[in-house]
Every structure is written in structure tokens, then in C-alpha cells.
GROMACS .gro file of C-alpha atoms in nm:
model
  276
    1MET     CA    1   3.458  10.259   4.422
    2ALA     CA    2   3.279  10.578   4.322
    3ILE     CA    3   2.915  10.579   4.423
    4PHE     CA    4   2.659  10.752   4.204
    5VAL     CA    5   2.415  10.963   4.402
    6GLU     CA    6   2.147  11.149   4.215
    7ARG     CA    7   2.110  11.493   4.369
    8LYS     CA    8   1.755  11.561   4.476
    9LYS     CA    9   1.590  11.806   4.703
   10ILE     CA   10   1.498  11.671   5.044
   11ASN     CA   11   1.140  11.548   5.029
   12ASP     CA   12   0.873  11.482   5.284
   13MET     CA   13   0.721  11.136   5.289
   14LYS     CA   14   0.473  11.104   5.004
   15LEU     CA   15   0.159  10.902   4.946
   16ILE     CA   16   0.088  10.816   4.585
   17ILE     CA   17  -0.282  10.735   4.586
   18ARG     CA   18  -0.428  10.557   4.286
   19ASP     CA   19  -0.782  10.431   4.223
   20ASN     CA   20  -0.687  10.065   4.256
   21SER     CA   21  -0.395   9.827   4.303
   22ALA     CA   22  -0.347   9.779   3.928
   23ALA     CA   23  -0.287  10.151   3.876
   24GLY     CA   24  -0.061  10.171   4.181
   25SER     CA   25   0.141   9.871   4.066
   26LEU     CA   26   0.195  10.027   3.722
   27TRP     CA   27   0.306  10.355   3.881
   28ALA     CA   28   0.562  10.171   4.094
   29ALA     CA   29   0.700   9.971   3.801
   30HIS     CA   30   0.750  10.280   3.588
   31HIS     CA   31   0.902  10.470   3.879
   32ILE     CA   32   1.157  10.191   3.931
   33ALA     CA   33   1.235  10.166   3.559
   34ASP     CA   34   1.278  10.544   3.535
   35ALA     CA   35   1.519  10.538   3.831
   36ILE     CA   36   1.726  10.261   3.670
   37ASN     CA   37   1.735  10.445   3.337
   38ARG     CA   38   1.827  10.780   3.495
   39LYS     CA   39   2.127  10.631   3.671
   40ALA     CA   40   2.233  10.438   3.361
   41ALA     CA   41   2.233  10.763   3.163
   42LYS     CA   42   2.470  10.929   3.410
   43SER     CA   43   2.689  10.653   3.551
   44ASN     CA   44   2.836  10.311   3.481
   45GLU     CA   45   2.785  10.211   3.843
   46PRO     CA   46   2.524   9.937   3.896
   47PHE     CA   47   2.178  10.022   4.022
   48VAL     CA   48   2.129   9.853   4.360
   49LEU     CA   49   1.769   9.746   4.414
   50GLY     CA   50   1.595   9.598   4.717
   51LEU     CA   51   1.308   9.362   4.638
   52CYS     CA   52   1.017   9.206   4.824
   53THR     CA   53   0.789   8.905   4.788
   54GLY     CA   54   0.423   8.829   4.855
   55SER     CA   55   0.114   8.889   4.646
   56THR     CA   56   0.143   9.269   4.654
   57PRO     CA   57   0.439   9.322   4.415
   58ILE     CA   58   0.338   9.064   4.153
   59GLU     CA   59   0.165   9.315   3.924
   60THR     CA   60   0.461   9.552   3.953
   61TYR     CA   61   0.694   9.268   3.855
   62LYS     CA   62   0.469   9.180   3.559
   63GLU     CA   63   0.500   9.533   3.427
   64LEU     CA   64   0.877   9.538   3.478
   65ILE     CA   65   0.900   9.210   3.283
   66ARG     CA   66   0.697   9.364   3.002
   67MET     CA   67   0.921   9.671   2.999
   68VAL     CA   68   1.238   9.458   2.986
   69LYS     CA   69   1.102   9.253   2.695
   70ALA     CA   70   0.997   9.573   2.518
   71GLY     CA   71   1.345   9.721   2.559
   72GLU     CA   72   1.221  10.002   2.783
   73VAL     CA   73   1.454   9.911   3.071
   74SER     CA   74   1.736   9.663   3.132
   75PHE     CA   75   1.846   9.484   3.447
   76LYS     CA   76   2.188   9.393   3.304
   77ASN     CA   77   2.354   9.647   3.535
   78VAL     CA   78   2.120   9.598   3.832
   79ILE     CA   79   2.228   9.428   4.154
   80SER     CA   80   1.936   9.311   4.365
   81PHE     CA   81   1.900   9.203   4.726
   82ASN     CA   82   1.581   9.045   4.852
   83MET     CA   83   1.454   9.151   5.191
   84ASP     CA   84   1.394   8.814   5.356
   85GLU     CA   85   1.375   8.435   5.346
   86TYR     CA   86   1.229   8.166   5.570
   87VAL     CA   87   1.468   7.974   5.795
   88GLY     CA   88   1.487   7.602   5.725
   89LEU     CA   89   1.270   7.599   5.412
   90PRO     CA   90   1.450   7.436   5.116
   91GLU     CA   91   1.522   7.677   4.832
   92SER     CA   92   1.335   7.439   4.600
   93HIS     CA   93   1.018   7.460   4.811
   94PRO     CA   94   0.746   7.634   4.606
   95GLU     CA   95   0.688   7.886   4.886
   96SER     CA   96   1.051   7.976   4.944
   97TYR     CA   97   1.134   8.328   4.843
   98HIS     CA   98   1.404   8.193   4.612
   99SER     CA   99   1.130   8.009   4.421
  100PHE     CA  100   0.896   8.308   4.429
  101MET     CA  101   1.148   8.554   4.288
  102HIS     CA  102   1.259   8.327   4.005
  103LYS     CA  103   0.898   8.248   3.913
  104TYR     CA  104   0.768   8.603   3.918
  105LEU     CA  105   1.071   8.805   3.809
  106PHE     CA  106   1.424   8.672   3.768
  107ASP     CA  107   1.355   8.397   3.513
  108GLN     CA  108   1.192   8.651   3.281
  109ILE     CA  109   1.434   8.945   3.290
  110ASP     CA  110   1.796   9.004   3.191
  111GLU     CA  111   1.953   9.047   3.535
  112PRO     CA  112   2.275   8.839   3.551
  113ALA     CA  113   2.252   8.548   3.793
  114GLN     CA  114   2.561   8.668   3.982
  115ASN     CA  115   2.385   8.998   4.059
  116ILE     CA  116   2.093   8.829   4.237
  117HIS     CA  117   2.120   8.803   4.614
  118ILE     CA  118   1.873   8.623   4.843
  119LEU     CA  119   1.941   8.524   5.202
  120ASN     CA  120   2.029   8.158   5.257
  121GLY     CA  121   1.771   8.034   5.503
  122ASN     CA  122   1.959   7.705   5.536
  123ALA     CA  123   2.299   7.852   5.620
  124ALA     CA  124   2.499   7.654   5.876
  125ASP     CA  125   2.564   7.978   6.067
  126PRO     CA  126   2.255   8.201   6.031
  127ALA     CA  127   2.411   8.494   6.218
  128ALA     CA  128   2.717   8.490   5.994
  129GLU     CA  129   2.492   8.473   5.686
  130CYS     CA  130   2.304   8.783   5.799
  131GLU     CA  131   2.625   8.972   5.875
  132ALA     CA  132   2.769   8.882   5.536
  133TYR     CA  133   2.450   8.999   5.366
  134GLU     CA  134   2.477   9.343   5.524
  135LYS     CA  135   2.839   9.366   5.417
  136ALA     CA  136   2.748   9.266   5.062
  137ILE     CA  137   2.487   9.543   5.043
  138GLU     CA  138   2.744   9.793   5.167
  139ALA     CA  139   3.008   9.667   4.922
  140ALA     CA  140   2.762   9.712   4.634
  141GLY     CA  141   2.727  10.079   4.727
  142GLY     CA  142   2.405  10.067   4.928
  143PHE     CA  143   2.052  10.064   4.796
  144ASP     CA  144   1.953  10.315   4.531
  145LEU     CA  145   1.591  10.211   4.577
  146PHE     CA  146   1.422   9.964   4.808
  147LEU     CA  147   1.084   9.822   4.707
  148GLY     CA  148   0.884   9.681   4.996
  149GLY     CA  149   0.538   9.596   5.121
  150ILE     CA  150   0.382   9.616   5.465
  151GLY     CA  151   0.197   9.374   5.684
  152GLU     CA  152  -0.146   9.435   5.828
  153ASP     CA  153   0.016   9.541   6.156
  154GLY     CA  154   0.250   9.780   5.980
  155HIS     CA  155   0.562   9.563   5.973
  156ILE     CA  156   0.813   9.597   5.693
  157ALA     CA  157   1.002   9.288   5.575
  158PHE     CA  158   0.982   9.056   5.878
  159ASN     CA  159   1.044   9.337   6.125
  160GLU     CA  160   0.748   9.264   6.350
  161PRO     CA  161   0.614   9.513   6.605
  162PHE     CA  162   0.879   9.595   6.870
  163SER     CA  163   1.165   9.539   6.625
  164PRO     CA  164   1.427   9.811   6.683
  165LEU     CA  165   1.418  10.087   6.425
  166THR     CA  166   1.799  10.062   6.428
  167SER     CA  167   1.791   9.689   6.339
  168ARG     CA  168   2.001   9.532   6.066
  169THR     CA  169   1.980   9.196   5.888
  170ARG     CA  170   1.921   8.920   6.141
  171VAL     CA  171   1.720   8.610   6.230
  172VAL     CA  172   1.371   8.696   6.355
  173THR     CA  173   1.087   8.501   6.514
  174LEU     CA  174   0.756   8.538   6.333
  175THR     CA  175   0.446   8.633   6.529
  176GLU     CA  176   0.141   8.411   6.529
  177ASP     CA  177  -0.052   8.678   6.337
  178THR     CA  178   0.207   8.686   6.060
  179ARG     CA  179   0.212   8.307   6.037
  180ILE     CA  180  -0.167   8.301   6.016
  181VAL     CA  181  -0.165   8.561   5.736
  182ASN     CA  182   0.109   8.372   5.548
  183SER     CA  183  -0.064   8.038   5.595
  184ARG     CA  184  -0.263   8.109   5.277
  185PHE     CA  185   0.054   8.000   5.095
  186PHE     CA  186   0.087   7.685   5.310
  187ASP     CA  187  -0.247   7.505   5.267
  188ASN     CA  188  -0.403   7.750   5.515
  189ASP     CA  189  -0.216   7.573   5.795
  190PRO     CA  190  -0.017   7.812   6.020
  191ASN     CA  191   0.176   7.515   6.157
  192LYS     CA  192   0.334   7.467   5.814
  193VAL     CA  193   0.468   7.823   5.813
  194PRO     CA  194   0.828   7.838   5.941
  195LYS     CA  195   0.859   8.000   6.283
  196GLN     CA  196   1.169   8.198   6.195
  197ALA     CA  197   1.301   8.398   5.904
  198MET     CA  198   1.607   8.596   5.805
  199SER     CA  199   1.521   8.957   5.736
  200VAL     CA  200   1.686   9.284   5.654
  201GLY     CA  201   1.642   9.526   5.942
  202VAL     CA  202   1.447   9.849   5.955
  203ALA     CA  203   1.771  10.048   5.931
  204THR     CA  204   1.882   9.835   5.636
  205VAL     CA  205   1.571   9.953   5.452
  206THR     CA  206   1.585  10.317   5.560
  207SER     CA  207   1.954  10.341   5.467
  208SER     CA  208   1.837  10.323   5.106
  209ARG     CA  209   1.853  10.645   4.909
  210GLU     CA  210   1.488  10.592   4.817
  211VAL     CA  211   1.221  10.366   4.966
  212VAL     CA  212   0.900  10.273   4.783
  213ILE     CA  213   0.637  10.084   4.984
  214LEU     CA  214   0.334   9.917   4.825
  215ALA     CA  215   0.010   9.888   5.024
  216PHE     CA  216  -0.319   9.791   4.863
  217GLY     CA  217  -0.664   9.694   4.987
  218PRO     CA  218  -0.874   9.757   5.298
  219LYS     CA  219  -0.670   9.512   5.509
  220LYS     CA  220  -0.379   9.756   5.490
  221ALA     CA  221  -0.584  10.059   5.596
  222ARG     CA  222  -0.488  10.048   5.964
  223ALA     CA  223  -0.122  10.005   5.874
  224ILE     CA  224  -0.137  10.309   5.645
  225LYS     CA  225  -0.305  10.516   5.915
  226ASP     CA  226  -0.045  10.417   6.173
  227ALA     CA  227   0.244  10.469   5.931
  228VAL     CA  228   0.131  10.815   5.826
  229GLU     CA  229  -0.058  10.962   6.122
  230GLY     CA  230   0.073  10.756   6.410
  231PRO     CA  231   0.393  10.806   6.608
  232TYR     CA  232   0.741  10.718   6.491
  233SER     CA  233   0.749  10.391   6.676
  234HIS     CA  234   0.873  10.033   6.682
  235MET     CA  235   0.507   9.936   6.726
  236CYS     CA  236   0.465  10.005   6.352
  237THR     CA  237   0.803   9.956   6.192
  238VAL     CA  238   0.706  10.112   5.859
  239SER     CA  239   0.657  10.438   6.053
  240ALA     CA  240   1.037  10.467   6.022
  241LEU     CA  241   0.960  10.609   5.679
  242GLN     CA  242   0.843  10.926   5.852
  243ASN     CA  243   1.208  11.008   5.912
  244HIS     CA  244   1.328  10.924   5.562
  245GLN     CA  245   1.430  11.193   5.315
  246ASN     CA  246   1.288  11.016   5.010
  247GLY     CA  247   1.014  10.776   5.116
  248ILE     CA  248   0.705  10.695   4.912
  249ILE     CA  249   0.401  10.485   4.998
  250VAL     CA  250   0.207  10.374   4.690
  251CYS     CA  251  -0.148  10.289   4.789
  252ASP     CA  252  -0.501  10.265   4.656
  253GLU     CA  253  -0.825  10.427   4.767
  254ALA     CA  254  -0.922  10.122   4.973
  255SER     CA  255  -0.603  10.129   5.179
  256CYS     CA  256  -0.656  10.498   5.261
  257GLY     CA  257  -0.993  10.433   5.423
  258GLU     CA  258  -0.883  10.508   5.778
  259LEU     CA  259  -0.685  10.824   5.706
  260LYS     CA  260  -0.826  11.152   5.830
  261LEU     CA  261  -0.990  11.347   5.551
  262ASN     CA  262  -0.743  11.633   5.584
  263SER     CA  263  -0.450  11.391   5.563
  264TYR     CA  264  -0.593  11.239   5.246
  265ARG     CA  265  -0.651  11.582   5.094
  266TYR     CA  266  -0.299  11.693   5.181
  267PHE     CA  267  -0.130  11.405   5.001
  268LYS     CA  268  -0.358  11.433   4.699
  269ALA     CA  269  -0.279  11.805   4.681
  270VAL     CA  270   0.096  11.741   4.697
  271GLU     CA  271   0.066  11.480   4.425
  272ALA     CA  272  -0.131  11.718   4.202
  273ALA     CA  273   0.105  12.011   4.266
  274GLU     CA  274   0.413  11.805   4.184
  275ASN     CA  275   0.241  11.631   3.892
  276ILE     CA  276   0.364  11.291   4.011
   0.00000   0.00000   0.00000
């Protein structure tokens, strides 16, 4: 199968800094739609898109839904793979990522059901499920764009601190901090949050031809600082983006609060010079 690869110059990691999360979410939605439309104009190959869950991408999904309904973009030739799912949580559970994605995106766009891929957290053989997921991504041609978020400790997907930067899709154990943060979706009871999840690995994400990470609000400020100014390290798995040829972090002013002033000025200057 021929794989469409849009030829771009090699880029440094970029920060797209907007005044607030609403503006950042709109930027991300239009960037994704533009990428889908550019490939559709040049190739019949499907656009392969990685997707995330949580409160952060909801506004981006709302704008993509609006654009689909307005005829500004179509998901008919998009193949999507979600980044993670809880282990042992029924798909029908309101907090499963299957339920989330259908509620906030899939049920309102034109992506064919057979093109939607989400890990089966109830698979009889979890390891085999994860291996098959990686193979399915590869068979689809690899990610054209991966949309993700980051945790307060800088983790991407469920790749907690100390996850190998070479990791691929696997079963992971969730830290207490992550379960506490996610307990807001489970009656504020960390004990109701599953202790394990299936997650794409860091290398699964960074193998994408483009990675777009959303990070909004002051609670993400330390993660942004570590991702941008800290070392390339498994302590902050989103720092793997430092070594990516086309990585973008979309953030707001609040999430940039711990960056050094010169770092902030540098990224704003790049954005202005490139008219992003």
C-alpha cells in the first residue's frame, strides 16, 4: 500500500500560545481539519488520526463537529485510533473511553464505524490485544497526526513517569496521583478508578508524522516547563516531543506560567515569524 507523506521541512518543537483554552482548542481543531483536507486533496489514502479523551479535547471536538456539519471537513476517509482505555471497565460504563468518544465526537461526525479503533479493555488476552492494536496502526500506514493531552506530571496517554520512551502499546498500572486526578469522573472516589489501563506507548505516539499536544490551565504549568525546558527523560514522558521533527504543544497563557521569560519570548517570536 502506498503511503502518503506530505513533504515538510524539519521543524523544531513549537509552542502555540493562545490567550485561553477556547482559542487554543479552536486552533487545534482547524489545524487538524486543514491536515485532513490537505491530504485528501493530494491522495486517496486515508488520514490516520490518533485521538485522546478527558476534559481537555472536548472544545476541539466541538469545533470539529461543527466543521463536519458545515461541510468544511469530512471524516469519511479518516481512520482513528484512541490512545487508551481502562482495563476491566465495561464499554457501556459512562466513564469508559468508548462511551466518551461516542458522546463527544463519533456519534456526531461522518467517520465510518469500521474506521474507529479503541482498545478493548475487557479482552481475554490483554497483551495480545495491545500487540494487535500496534499492528493495526502499522497496517493503516501509521499516524498522520496524533492529538494528545498531558497529565499534571507530564505523562502522555497513560505513560506515567518512568515509562520507557521506547514503549509501545501495553497494559500499564496507574499511579495513585493519576487515579486521584481521574476520580473527578468517578464520584471523586479514587477507589472507583480502575488500577490498570491499556495505553499506546511513548514511541507509538512519537512515531506519528505529526504530534499535537493540548495543555491548558495553571495545573499544567509544571508539565509544560518540564516538557520544554527540562531534560529528555522518562520522568516526564511528554519530553519525548523534544526529539520529534514535527511536534506542537498548544497551550494557553495560564499553562505557560512557569516557563522562563526568554523561553516564552522565543516561542512567541517563532509563532509571529511563521504567522502560525
